[in-house]
XYZ file of C-alpha atoms in Angstrom:
657
model
C -65.126 -68.337 104.382
C -66.708 -65.236 103.289
C -64.457 -63.009 105.438
C -61.586 -64.855 104.143
C -62.470 -64.320 100.482
C -62.788 -60.615 101.434
C -59.376 -60.162 103.052
C -57.791 -61.904 100.025
C -59.184 -60.424 96.897
C -58.436 -61.122 93.234
C -55.921 -58.588 91.799
C -55.758 -60.079 88.263
C -56.615 -62.785 85.886
C -53.728 -64.226 83.501
C -54.805 -66.425 80.598
C -52.554 -69.169 80.234
C -52.225 -70.894 76.561
C -50.251 -74.131 75.591
C -47.790 -73.479 72.730
C -47.065 -76.772 70.862
C -44.948 -75.311 68.068
C -41.548 -76.300 69.499
C -43.028 -78.999 72.159
C -40.795 -81.856 70.284
C -37.719 -79.831 69.828
C -37.183 -77.581 72.830
C -34.384 -78.260 75.005
C -33.006 -76.346 78.263
C -29.269 -76.071 78.059
C -27.648 -75.868 81.852
C -24.073 -75.039 82.408
C -23.575 -76.017 85.971
C -19.806 -75.395 86.162
C -20.068 -71.697 84.707
C -21.497 -68.664 86.812
C -24.852 -67.395 85.461
C -23.235 -64.013 85.207
C -20.756 -65.514 82.552
C -22.819 -66.582 79.687
C -21.472 -68.112 76.426
C -23.817 -65.990 74.486
C -21.211 -63.913 72.969
C -18.784 -66.817 72.357
C -18.135 -67.882 69.153
C -19.904 -71.156 68.297
C -17.568 -73.431 65.822
C -19.910 -76.523 65.681
C -23.000 -77.866 67.010
C -24.551 -81.783 66.551
C -27.106 -83.783 68.231
C -28.560 -87.339 68.507
C -32.012 -87.021 68.958
C -33.024 -90.484 70.162
C -30.333 -90.085 73.046
C -30.799 -86.196 73.616
C -27.046 -85.939 73.278
C -25.463 -82.691 72.292
C -22.134 -81.792 71.466
C -20.536 -78.205 71.139
C -17.565 -76.317 69.953
C -16.720 -73.082 71.116
C -13.471 -70.856 70.315
C -11.227 -69.802 72.955
C -9.946 -66.298 72.956
C -6.311 -66.943 72.528
C -5.225 -63.215 72.586
C -6.866 -62.807 76.234
C -4.446 -61.822 78.886
C -5.607 -64.662 80.840
C -4.579 -67.306 78.056
C -1.179 -69.018 78.778
C 0.113 -69.198 75.233
C 2.907 -71.717 75.900
C 0.310 -74.099 77.758
C -1.784 -73.804 74.641
C 0.811 -74.761 72.066
C 2.229 -77.392 74.395
C -1.306 -79.127 74.398
C -1.888 -78.679 70.681
C 1.710 -80.577 70.361
C 0.791 -83.347 72.657
C -2.478 -84.152 70.873
C -1.651 -83.759 67.259
C 2.067 -84.005 66.992
C 4.300 -82.119 64.597
C 2.906 -83.220 61.554
C -0.003 -81.378 59.835
C -3.136 -83.323 58.910
C -6.672 -82.623 58.148
C -7.738 -84.420 61.152
C -5.960 -82.675 63.368
C -7.990 -81.244 66.471
C -6.352 -77.845 66.659
C -5.230 -76.701 63.151
C -3.856 -73.531 64.313
C -1.029 -75.418 66.530
C -2.464 -73.997 69.610
C -5.448 -74.984 71.636
C -8.037 -72.397 70.576
C -11.155 -74.170 71.143
C -13.044 -76.420 73.633
C -15.842 -79.007 73.571
C -18.669 -79.329 75.753
C -20.924 -82.735 75.987
C -24.537 -82.864 77.441
C -25.629 -85.459 79.946
C -29.474 -85.660 81.075
C -30.262 -83.612 84.009
C -33.731 -85.425 84.382
C -35.277 -88.277 82.022
C -38.903 -87.165 83.126
C -39.328 -83.674 81.459
C -43.277 -83.911 81.698
C -43.454 -81.008 84.784
C -41.039 -78.821 83.206
C -42.132 -76.144 80.275
C -40.483 -73.154 79.082
C -43.010 -69.910 79.758
C -43.299 -66.281 77.871
C -45.362 -63.678 79.368
C -46.820 -61.034 76.870
C -49.242 -58.731 76.974
C -50.981 -60.183 79.918
C -50.946 -63.729 78.635
C -48.843 -66.715 79.712
C -47.692 -68.842 76.823
C -46.130 -72.259 78.116
C -43.972 -74.821 75.939
C -43.244 -78.176 77.415
C -39.455 -79.147 77.322
C -38.323 -82.188 75.576
C -35.347 -82.495 77.674
C -32.983 -80.522 80.162
C -29.275 -81.130 79.405
C -26.242 -80.150 81.209
C -23.299 -79.206 79.093
C -19.895 -79.911 80.728
C -16.459 -79.554 79.067
C -15.048 -82.791 77.206
C -11.533 -83.722 77.364
C -11.571 -86.399 74.691
C -8.525 -84.945 73.033
C -6.619 -86.074 76.085
C -7.473 -89.415 75.202
C -5.948 -88.650 71.769
C -2.773 -87.185 73.348
C -2.323 -90.423 75.673
C -2.338 -92.411 72.111
C 0.175 -90.470 70.385
C 2.257 -90.632 73.672
C 2.051 -94.430 73.769
C 2.820 -94.532 70.091
C 6.261 -92.711 70.594
C 7.259 -94.494 73.326
C 6.854 -97.825 71.318
C 8.676 -96.204 68.350
C 11.370 -95.285 70.617
C 11.757 -98.701 72.138
C 11.810 -100.151 68.661
C 8.715 -102.432 69.323
C 6.008 -102.839 66.525
C 2.498 -101.756 67.091
C 0.307 -103.729 69.320
C -1.379 -105.135 66.624
C 1.640 -106.615 65.068
C 2.662 -108.118 68.083
C -0.884 -109.504 68.893
C -0.795 -111.727 65.534
C -0.991 -115.361 66.513
C 0.043 -118.445 64.654
C -3.099 -119.969 62.826
C -4.364 -122.790 65.033
C -6.986 -125.413 64.795
C -10.395 -124.450 66.701
C -13.009 -126.641 68.154
C -16.526 -125.720 67.040
C -18.688 -125.416 69.715
C -22.536 -124.996 69.601
C -23.680 -122.132 71.954
C -26.778 -123.048 74.323
C -30.106 -121.544 73.420
C -30.405 -117.992 74.907
C -32.680 -117.889 77.960
C -35.206 -114.900 78.411
C -32.699 -113.516 81.485
C -29.574 -113.928 79.616
C -31.298 -111.737 76.840
C -32.325 -109.159 79.341
C -28.700 -109.134 80.751
C -27.271 -108.746 77.442
C -29.677 -105.893 76.577
C -29.058 -104.026 79.849
C -25.198 -104.660 79.333
C -22.965 -101.628 79.153
C -21.459 -102.949 76.061
C -24.712 -103.341 74.247
C -25.741 -100.033 75.113
C -22.651 -98.414 73.733
C -23.124 -100.263 70.572
C -26.724 -98.987 70.183
C -25.448 -95.481 71.069
C -22.706 -95.521 68.402
C -25.408 -96.776 65.616
C -27.510 -93.271 66.000
C -25.773 -91.095 63.344
C -25.127 -87.415 64.423
C -27.250 -84.706 62.969
C -24.995 -81.412 62.513
C -26.465 -78.236 63.377
C -26.193 -74.530 62.628
C -25.783 -72.365 65.487
C -27.392 -69.002 65.366
C -26.718 -66.402 67.965
C -29.224 -64.865 70.595
C -29.474 -61.498 68.494
C -29.761 -63.276 65.423
C -32.485 -62.566 62.911
C -33.016 -66.433 62.789
C -33.452 -66.744 66.606
C -35.896 -64.089 66.588
C -38.216 -65.673 64.245
C -37.885 -69.057 66.397
C -38.894 -67.284 69.397
C -42.103 -66.541 68.045
C -42.850 -70.165 68.071
C -42.853 -69.739 71.925
C -46.541 -68.301 71.475
C -49.793 -70.096 71.079
C -50.351 -69.989 67.466
C -54.194 -70.635 67.738
C -56.113 -68.574 70.806
C -58.964 -70.896 70.264
C -60.132 -72.531 73.392
C -61.033 -75.857 71.429
C -57.400 -76.156 70.193
C -56.010 -75.918 74.024
C -58.218 -78.782 75.352
C -55.173 -79.891 77.568
C -55.994 -76.938 79.766
C -59.602 -77.555 79.898
C -60.274 -80.009 82.783
C -63.088 -80.667 85.350
C -62.693 -80.030 88.841
C -62.576 -83.749 89.398
C -59.813 -84.423 86.659
C -57.954 -81.525 87.957
C -57.799 -82.806 91.442
C -56.696 -86.295 90.392
C -54.008 -84.722 88.298
C -52.920 -82.403 91.692
C -53.258 -85.704 94.140
C -52.965 -88.920 92.011
C -53.772 -92.082 93.706
C -51.021 -93.962 95.260
C -49.862 -96.786 93.204
C -48.333 -100.035 94.997
C -44.700 -99.918 94.324
C -43.268 -103.129 92.883
C -40.155 -104.454 94.092
C -37.982 -105.251 91.182
C -35.206 -107.891 91.837
C -31.747 -107.121 90.303
C -30.849 -109.431 87.227
C -28.272 -111.516 88.077
C -26.739 -114.482 86.262
C -28.768 -117.677 85.954
C -25.899 -119.826 87.562
C -25.300 -117.330 90.553
C -27.689 -117.381 93.698
C -26.961 -115.722 96.801
C -26.489 -117.271 99.997
C -29.816 -114.993 101.074
C -31.956 -116.486 98.203
C -30.546 -119.985 98.647
C -31.703 -120.042 102.230
C -35.314 -119.241 101.140
C -35.570 -122.616 99.067
C -36.417 -125.779 100.274
C -33.873 -127.783 101.945
C -33.902 -130.294 98.918
C -33.396 -127.491 96.527
C -30.684 -125.976 98.757
C -28.725 -129.244 98.743
C -29.482 -129.686 94.887
C -28.345 -126.298 94.102
C -24.932 -126.548 95.996
C -24.010 -130.009 94.478
C -24.604 -128.652 91.036
C -22.310 -125.678 91.380
C -19.627 -127.391 93.475
C -20.098 -131.237 92.053
C -18.102 -132.795 94.801
C -17.680 -132.031 98.342
C -17.432 -133.394 101.923
C -20.743 -133.624 104.007
C -19.098 -131.428 106.726
C -18.801 -128.663 104.190
C -22.407 -128.948 102.926
C -23.678 -128.721 106.443
C -21.487 -125.446 106.692
C -23.155 -123.728 103.891
C -26.774 -124.676 104.955
C -28.243 -122.546 107.707
C -27.425 -123.095 111.084
C -29.701 -125.491 112.980
C -30.384 -127.577 110.137
C -31.239 -131.380 110.722
C -28.217 -133.453 109.612
C -30.514 -136.394 109.155
C -32.846 -134.245 106.805
C -29.718 -133.217 104.870
C -28.494 -136.649 104.678
C -31.886 -137.790 103.218
C -31.976 -135.016 100.677
C -28.059 -135.473 99.492
C -28.690 -139.231 98.845
C -31.256 -138.087 96.191
C -28.828 -135.952 94.352
C -25.556 -137.405 94.807
C -23.420 -140.625 95.328
C -20.953 -141.541 97.964
C -17.211 -141.470 96.734
C -14.462 -142.466 99.271
C -16.582 -140.632 102.003
C -17.295 -137.498 99.713
C -20.546 -136.800 97.924
C -20.427 -136.304 93.973
C -23.569 -134.842 92.017
C -25.432 -137.645 89.857
C -24.981 -137.287 86.130
C -28.794 -136.951 85.782
C -28.907 -133.783 88.069
C -25.817 -132.412 86.359
C -27.122 -133.039 82.719
C -30.907 -133.044 82.794
C -33.334 -133.583 79.795
C -33.547 -131.207 77.374
C -30.214 -129.783 77.611
C -27.355 -130.020 75.044
C -23.546 -130.350 75.151
C -21.639 -127.026 75.119
C -18.801 -128.600 73.005
C -20.710 -131.216 70.764
C -24.359 -129.991 70.935
C -25.651 -133.637 71.562
C -28.555 -133.748 73.697
C -27.833 -135.024 77.070
C -30.182 -138.210 76.871
C -28.141 -139.358 73.669
C -24.817 -138.375 74.984
C -25.041 -140.385 78.348
C -26.307 -143.397 76.197
C -23.672 -143.340 73.409
C -20.043 -142.493 73.179
C -19.290 -138.879 74.361
C -16.927 -136.719 72.695
C -13.383 -136.148 74.418
C -14.174 -132.400 75.644
C -17.258 -133.783 77.253
C -15.303 -136.562 78.950
C -12.403 -134.127 80.043
C -14.652 -131.438 81.336
C -16.615 -134.186 83.320
C -13.296 -135.540 84.879
C -11.915 -132.188 85.464
C -14.959 -131.753 87.908
C -14.292 -134.516 90.024
C -10.509 -135.695 89.615
C -7.063 -134.366 88.530
C -4.618 -135.933 86.177
C -1.208 -137.588 87.831
C 1.837 -138.103 85.498
C 2.130 -142.018 85.033
C -0.983 -142.614 87.204
C -3.892 -141.356 85.108
C -6.957 -139.519 87.140
C -6.943 -139.278 90.476
C -9.879 -138.184 92.604
C -10.096 -134.658 93.537
C -10.472 -134.812 97.614
C -8.908 -137.232 100.191
C -11.092 -139.954 101.539
C -13.363 -138.757 104.114
C -12.946 -141.656 106.865
C -14.764 -139.862 109.373
C -17.831 -139.893 107.688
C -17.574 -143.429 106.815
C -16.869 -144.502 110.456
C -19.705 -142.346 111.544
C -22.420 -143.542 109.117
C -21.790 -147.061 108.259
C -25.467 -147.706 107.177
C -25.308 -145.025 104.604
C -21.671 -146.305 103.277
C -23.090 -149.904 103.058
C -26.247 -148.634 101.220
C -24.065 -146.747 98.822
C -21.919 -149.666 98.355
C -25.147 -151.697 96.970
C -25.931 -148.916 94.694
C -22.258 -149.226 93.212
C -22.546 -152.876 93.069
C -25.497 -152.526 91.047
C -23.867 -150.051 88.588
C -20.845 -152.419 88.303
C -23.189 -155.177 87.140
C -24.868 -153.193 84.641
C -21.529 -151.928 83.091
C -20.504 -155.590 83.301
C -23.209 -156.524 81.049
C -23.159 -153.491 78.679
C -19.362 -153.676 78.067
C -18.757 -157.158 78.978
C -16.314 -156.357 81.764
C -15.085 -159.008 84.139
C -15.171 -158.580 87.987
C -11.409 -158.554 87.831
C -11.471 -155.307 85.907
C -13.036 -153.804 88.756
C -11.032 -155.502 91.861
C -7.736 -154.424 93.161
C -4.413 -155.443 91.414
C -3.026 -159.072 92.691
C 0.295 -157.498 93.337
C 0.019 -153.849 93.977
C 3.190 -151.835 93.450
C 4.772 -150.517 96.738
C 4.332 -146.815 97.774
C 7.004 -144.294 97.157
C 9.813 -144.395 99.426
C 10.785 -140.924 100.834
C 14.408 -140.337 101.311
C 15.525 -136.788 102.964
C 18.514 -135.106 101.692
C 20.317 -135.952 104.777
C 19.998 -139.656 104.257
C 21.008 -139.038 100.502
C 24.382 -137.292 101.314
C 25.168 -139.776 103.885
C 24.535 -142.609 101.337
C 26.913 -140.767 98.972
C 29.724 -140.203 101.543
C 29.407 -143.972 102.378
C 29.935 -144.896 98.700
C 32.752 -142.520 98.377
C 34.380 -144.130 101.558
C 34.106 -147.694 99.950
C 35.753 -146.600 96.956
C 38.516 -144.900 98.590
C 40.599 -147.910 98.902
C 40.041 -149.032 95.144
C 40.877 -145.802 93.856
C 44.025 -145.736 95.986
C 45.412 -148.894 94.511
C 44.649 -147.706 90.936
C 46.731 -144.590 91.957
C 49.607 -146.407 93.154
C 49.796 -148.954 90.172
C 50.015 -146.000 87.893
C 52.885 -144.466 89.568
C 54.611 -147.692 89.864
C 53.746 -148.327 86.117
C 53.460 -151.816 86.703
C 50.814 -154.189 85.003
C 48.663 -154.007 88.123
C 45.246 -155.147 87.029
C 42.678 -152.500 88.782
C 38.990 -153.119 88.800
C 37.434 -149.927 87.789
C 33.927 -149.285 89.098
C 31.537 -146.720 87.555
C 30.650 -144.381 90.131
C 27.634 -142.271 89.901
C 27.905 -138.680 90.143
C 24.257 -138.079 90.497
C 21.278 -139.153 91.958
C 18.203 -139.612 89.576
C 15.292 -137.093 91.058
C 11.864 -138.300 90.315
C 9.864 -135.985 87.662
C 6.917 -135.720 90.290
C 8.015 -133.343 92.929
C 5.448 -134.624 95.301
C 7.585 -137.537 95.820
C 11.476 -138.258 96.544
C 12.846 -141.376 95.855
C 16.256 -142.790 96.086
C 18.552 -144.036 93.266
C 17.707 -147.207 91.848
C 13.761 -146.407 91.954
C 11.876 -144.225 89.931
C 8.476 -142.620 90.811
C 8.055 -144.504 94.119
C 8.451 -148.233 92.224
C 11.791 -149.922 93.168
C 13.495 -151.734 90.281
C 11.366 -149.721 87.702
C 14.551 -148.005 86.251
C 16.040 -151.359 85.311
C 12.680 -152.757 83.628
C 13.504 -151.515 80.137
C 14.410 -155.250 78.652
C 11.541 -155.340 76.247
C 9.730 -151.730 76.286
C 12.963 -149.721 76.711
C 13.646 -148.996 73.163
C 10.300 -148.496 72.485
C 9.584 -146.076 75.174
C 12.754 -144.105 74.692
C 11.789 -143.560 70.886
C 8.390 -142.472 72.087
C 9.813 -139.961 74.278
C 12.184 -138.714 71.774
C 9.319 -138.244 69.251
C 7.383 -136.381 71.901
C 10.205 -134.091 72.424
C 10.754 -133.477 68.817
C 7.155 -132.683 67.924
C 7.041 -130.441 71.235
C 10.034 -128.180 70.543
C 9.163 -127.942 66.643
C 5.836 -126.546 67.821
C 7.089 -124.413 70.746
C 10.734 -123.935 70.089
C 11.662 -122.792 73.703
C 10.509 -124.423 76.906
C 11.446 -124.503 80.265
C 11.561 -127.782 82.210
C 8.817 -127.101 84.182
C 6.447 -126.282 81.180
C 7.731 -129.391 79.147
C 6.799 -131.520 82.083
C 3.435 -130.064 82.277
C 2.858 -130.510 78.440
C 4.005 -134.143 78.809
C 1.807 -134.918 81.874
C -0.989 -133.688 79.683
C 0.008 -135.892 76.774
C 0.110 -138.992 79.172
C -3.149 -138.167 80.657
C -4.803 -137.990 77.241
C -4.001 -141.621 76.454
C -5.987 -144.217 76.669
C -5.957 -146.306 79.953
C -3.422 -149.172 79.359
C -1.568 -147.422 76.022
C 0.762 -145.448 78.054
C 4.411 -146.624 76.993
C 6.361 -144.061 79.043
C 8.116 -145.814 82.139
C 8.725 -143.858 85.310
C 11.053 -140.800 84.179
C 13.485 -138.776 86.318
C 14.170 -135.256 85.777
C 17.814 -136.135 84.506
C 16.295 -138.387 82.281
C 14.054 -136.209 80.839
C 16.820 -133.506 80.521
C 19.141 -135.847 78.505
C 16.192 -136.811 76.235
C 15.729 -132.991 75.373
C 19.288 -132.580 74.816
C 19.690 -135.884 72.563
C 16.958 -134.166 70.255
C 18.777 -131.386 68.964
C 18.151 -129.171 71.803
C 20.319 -127.061 74.101
C 20.016 -125.441 77.263
C 20.283 -121.853 77.317
C 21.750 -120.409 80.511
C 19.403 -117.484 80.908
C 20.949 -115.104 83.731
C 18.094 -114.624 85.885
C 17.811 -111.730 88.341
C 18.974 -112.129 91.799
C 15.393 -111.510 93.043
C 13.816 -113.694 90.821
C 10.733 -115.714 91.906
C 11.205 -118.503 89.079
C 11.309 -122.118 90.609
C 14.443 -124.234 89.789
C 12.896 -125.978 87.009
C 11.400 -122.338 85.613
C 15.262 -121.494 85.209
C 16.169 -124.522 83.184
C 15.439 -123.257 79.613
C 15.604 -125.625 76.644
C 15.555 -124.296 72.881
C 15.404 -126.297 69.632
C 18.967 -125.727 68.230
C 19.017 -127.370 64.829
C 15.941 -127.904 62.793
C 18.026 -128.631 59.426
C 16.387 -125.075 58.150
C 18.313 -121.885 57.107
C 16.496 -120.009 59.802
C 18.329 -121.821 62.675
C 20.869 -119.452 62.415
C 18.588 -116.643 63.131
C 17.598 -118.375 66.309
C 21.024 -119.124 67.312
C 21.769 -115.348 67.361
C 18.744 -115.061 69.793
C 19.870 -117.629 72.038
C 23.147 -116.039 72.198
C 21.904 -112.833 73.106
C 19.788 -114.507 76.046
C 22.915 -116.404 77.448
C 24.211 -112.974 78.476
C 20.606 -111.048 79.396
C 17.635 -112.299 80.502
C 15.533 -109.618 78.407
C 16.405 -107.814 75.152
C 15.256 -104.984 73.200
C 14.102 -105.513 69.831
C 16.154 -102.844 68.045
C 19.205 -104.634 69.736
C 18.178 -107.912 68.379
C 18.002 -106.108 64.935
C 21.369 -104.829 65.236
C 22.854 -108.105 66.354
C 21.278 -110.015 63.396
C 22.461 -107.485 60.940
C 26.149 -107.712 62.036
C 25.933 -111.789 62.186
C 23.697 -112.387 58.912
C 23.681 -109.072 57.069
C 20.463 -107.453 56.133
C 17.615 -109.416 57.644
C 14.058 -108.408 56.648
C 11.594 -107.189 59.354
C 9.335 -110.185 58.705
C 12.207 -112.787 60.065
C 12.687 -110.509 62.823
C 8.805 -110.738 63.803
C 8.759 -114.624 63.035
C 11.739 -114.915 65.384
C 10.182 -113.155 68.187
C 6.728 -114.337 67.849
C 8.239 -118.260 68.024
C 10.618 -117.675 70.741
C 9.531 -114.843 72.947
C 6.989 -112.677 74.650
C 6.786 -109.239 75.019
C 6.215 -107.142 78.123
C 6.736 -103.258 78.747
C 8.691 -102.966 75.566
C 11.244 -105.618 76.396
C 11.391 -109.151 75.023
C 11.592 -112.471 77.001
C 12.412 -116.116 76.222
C 8.969 -118.166 76.297
C 8.313 -119.061 80.158
C 10.845 -117.050 81.693
C 8.490 -113.965 82.164
C 7.370 -113.987 85.747
C 3.800 -112.315 86.605
C-alpha cells in the first residue's frame, strides 16, 4: 500500500463549497434538436413564462425573416392560415408573416438530486444543486389554430351553422339518479386520470418572466450567486460527513422492491387474477358479471382440469337453474349495504318493497329480451342437454322454485293457475315460404278467371247479366315480426286472430292511432323500422295483461300511419345503400294544423328528389316558396326532421353508419 501511495501522489487539493442562493430556482435548459455550436444566446427572446410547480416553461424567440435561408412566401402563407385576413389583437403573427417560434419544455428527469451546476474560481469549486432539467422543444400550437380556422371556413362555405348550434337539442325530461359512494380505488383512478391531471395543470397560473441576455448586467449579477456566499465550514454542514456516513451515501443499503399492482376498474378482473381465487369465488365473480350463462360456458372459462362436480356444488350456492341455464341470485347481485343506482333505495329495502321501473327494466334486460305482443322472453335457449345429463340437480332446483312459488302465492294472493300453462295454448307460428305464397296467388287467379270472363262477356253484350263480384286481395299481410312469416288470414302466427275484432277492434285501432299521432308529433320523421322499434318498446312497457294491440302486420301498420295525417317520403336512396327495406320506407307528419306545416312540406319535397341536401339549398328553396324565412325557423326545421353529417343533411333514420 505504501508503494502504491508513492506512485500516485496528491498533486493539488481543491476546496468544495455548496452554494444555496439559487438552489430553489436554478434550471438547466437543453435543446436536443439544436447543435451545441448553434446556441440561442444571440437570438432575440420575445417572451418567457413559467409554471413553477409543474416546472413548465414556454419561450418565444424571433425568427430572422431577412435571412437568405428564410422563405418569405411560406412564412406569409402560414400566417394567413393561422390568423386569416382580418387583423385582430389576438393574432399570433401580427406582422402577417411567421416571424417567431415557440418552445415548450418537458422534464428530462424528475430526480435532480444528483445534478448540480459548478463554478471553478481561484482554486475553489462552488456547486449549486439544480431544481430541474428541462428540454426545450419547438411548439406547433399555431397549427391547431390553423386547423380550427380551416374547419370554420369549410363550415361557412357549406352553409352550415357552428357545431354548437347544430349540437343544440330539445329540452327533455331527465331522470335523477343517485351516484354510488366513491370507493378508494375509484378515487385513486380518478386522481391518476389524464383528465384530472390536465385540469390540475390548467389551474396553475403562468408567471411571466423578463429575459436577460448572457452579457446583460443583470445576468452578471445573478451569476455571482453561483458562488458560496458564506465560506464558514459550519454553514456548509452538508459537505462535512463522517467516513461511515460518507460510505453509506456512496453505497446505500439495498431496499426490497415492492411490486405495485396496476390499478384497474373495480369491476374488471383479468383471467390470470381470476384463477388465483378459490373455485367458489371464481364462479361467483363470473356469474355476477355475466348474470346468466350455460354450465358448459362456465366450465370453458374456468381453468382446465377443474372438477365439474365441485363447480356444480359451487354454482348452486350463487345461482338458480332456469330452463337449463344458470341465473345469478338476487342477493349475490344486490348484496346488503348497496344502493340502487337509479333510485338510491338500499338493496334490502328495494327487494322487500316495490322497485322503481328503471330497476325492474335493468333487472329484466340482464336475463330477457322484449318481444312484440309477447312480453319478455328468456335470453338463452333451453339447455336440454344439461337437464338430461343432471336430472338430480334439475329436480332439486324444481323443488326450490316450488318453494319460491308458494311464498309468492302467500304474499301476493296468487293462485296456482296463475303459474300454470294456459288451458288452450295458441298454436305456434305457421311458416310459409315465398314459393308457396306465389303458388297460392296463382291458384286464386285461376279460380277467379272464369267469373271475370263472364263479367266481361256480360258487359260486352250490354245485357242485364247478374255477375257475382268477389273481392280479390292483391296483397298478403306480412307480419310485423320479421322472425316469423305467416300466410294470409293469420297474424303473428295465430290463425283467425286477424278476424277477432268484434269487441276490441275499435278500441285497439283507436289506441294504435293515438300512439301513431303521439309518436310522430314528437319525432316528425320516422322509418318503418324505427317506428316498429318504438312500438315494441311501448308494448313491452305496458303492464302484463293490459296490452290492447292485436297482432299487427306491416301493411296494417303503414295504413294506420297514413290515416294519421302522415305521408310516405319516397327518398331516392343511392344504389349502393345498405339500408334494409323497412329502413327505406320513410314516413313524415304532413299536417298538424299549424302554420309551420308549409315549411316541412317544402323540406319533404326536396327529399323526394335527393336523399341528402345542403342547408343553403334549403334556405333558397324556402325563400322561393314562402318568402323571407328567419334563420331560427330553418334551424328548427332541420333539428326536428334531419340529422347532419359532413356538412350534408339527411332525414332522420336515413343516414347509414
